[in-house]
Amino acid sequence: MKEQLIAPSVLAADFTRLAEEIEMVNQSAADWLHLDVMDGRFVPNITFGMFIIEAINRLAQKPLDVHLMIVEPEKYIDAIRKAGAHVITVHYEACPHLHRTLQQIRETGALAGVALNPHTPVHLLEDVIEDIDLVCIMSVNPGFGGQKFIYQTLPKVRKLREMIDTANAGTLIEIDGGVGLHNAETLLQAGADVLVAGSSVFGAVDPQATIAAMKAFKSVFV
Ligand code: DX5
Ligand code: ZN
């Protein structure tokens, strides 16, 4: 049986103690480290780019799951891969030539991800599902950590699970935004494979126990 993957989001970490925070994740049951790149154009916030990813990569022992919330992501894919990304996720809404961009990501050797904003329906991915290694369903409007989970996300997860299974594709379903112990099990039962968790992990009294608890939930699908 496949186990769900847990990807703590560094956005909620204390950046004055970044090395310690990454070491906490290294020593935890987490599978990936989620890194949110924001450009102030696709989303109304700016975070970090290749320079910080490369520094994090020197400390992290978990694969880097890089979520690009930027316009024209195709310009930076090679550099993001060189900085150490294992998964590179671009936004559907930022890619007029999504198929080409997905090929570009796969050519670097990274896994190719596509993120969907809350208003973007999953059926738009039907014709490219076999070219996608991971679909990231945004369960908040991208740009900030610590927001409330949007509940309309749940039927999207179920629809996407059905689409992937029908196509017999190996695509992973990732959920990003407002994920915590209160909804992790429901999401897994709806068909999620990867849970991104920022504030619910880094804001917890015991982050490692929170990660372990998310990892311990059982899913009927994975
Ligand atoms: C939001 C980012 C998320 C964010 C999640 O735009 O894509 O990865 O860090 O944070 P929480 O888990 O606090 O909602
Ligand atoms: Zn993210």
Short mmCIF file of C-alpha atoms and ligand atoms in Angstrom, two decimals, residues 9-12 34-36 38 43 67 69 91 136 138 140-148 176-179 196-201, ligand 1:
data_model
loop_
_atom_site.label_atom_id
_atom_site.label_comp_id
_atom_site.label_asym_id
_atom_site.label_seq_id
_atom_site.Cartn_x
_atom_site.Cartn_y
_atom_site.Cartn_z
CA SER A 9 5.82 24.40 3.83
CA VAL A 10 8.84 26.50 4.78
CA LEU A 11 6.77 29.67 4.32
CA ALA A 12 5.55 29.23 7.90
CA HIS A 34 7.56 22.52 0.18
CA LEU A 35 9.02 25.84 -1.04
CA ASP A 36 6.75 28.69 -2.15
CA MET A 38 6.13 34.22 -5.20
CA VAL A 43 0.27 36.65 -6.44
CA HIS A 67 5.69 25.67 -5.99
CA MET A 69 3.53 31.24 -8.01
CA HIS A 91 0.26 27.38 -12.16
CA CYS A 136 -1.55 20.70 -6.70
CA MET A 138 -4.99 25.05 -4.05
CA VAL A 140 -6.70 28.73 -0.38
CA ASN A 141 -6.04 31.65 -2.73
CA PRO A 142 -2.28 31.47 -3.27
CA GLY A 143 -0.07 34.17 -1.79
CA PHE A 144 -0.14 33.73 1.97
CA GLY A 145 0.15 31.05 4.61
CA GLY A 146 -2.24 30.63 7.50
CA GLN A 147 -5.51 30.98 5.56
CA LYS A 148 -8.69 29.02 6.06
CA ASP A 176 -2.01 23.08 -0.49
CA GLY A 177 -3.50 25.60 1.93
CA GLY A 178 -5.23 25.37 5.28
CA VAL A 179 -4.31 21.72 5.76
CA VAL A 196 1.27 20.45 2.21
CA ALA A 197 1.16 21.93 5.69
CA GLY A 198 2.66 25.26 6.71
CA SER A 199 1.24 26.92 9.80
CA SER A 200 -0.28 23.71 11.17
CA VAL A 201 3.24 22.22 11.34
C1 DX5 B 1 0.07 29.53 -0.18
C2 DX5 B 1 1.21 28.54 -0.30
C3 DX5 B 1 1.15 27.45 0.70
C4 DX5 B 1 1.26 27.91 2.13
C5 DX5 B 1 0.40 27.00 2.94
O1 DX5 B 1 0.09 30.38 -1.27
O2 DX5 B 1 1.20 27.93 -1.57
O3 DX5 B 1 2.12 26.44 0.44
O4 DX5 B 1 2.54 27.90 2.63
O5 DX5 B 1 0.36 27.50 4.23
P1 DX5 B 1 -0.70 26.99 5.28
O6 DX5 B 1 -0.50 25.51 5.45
O7 DX5 B 1 -0.38 27.77 6.50
O8 DX5 B 1 -2.07 27.30 4.73
#
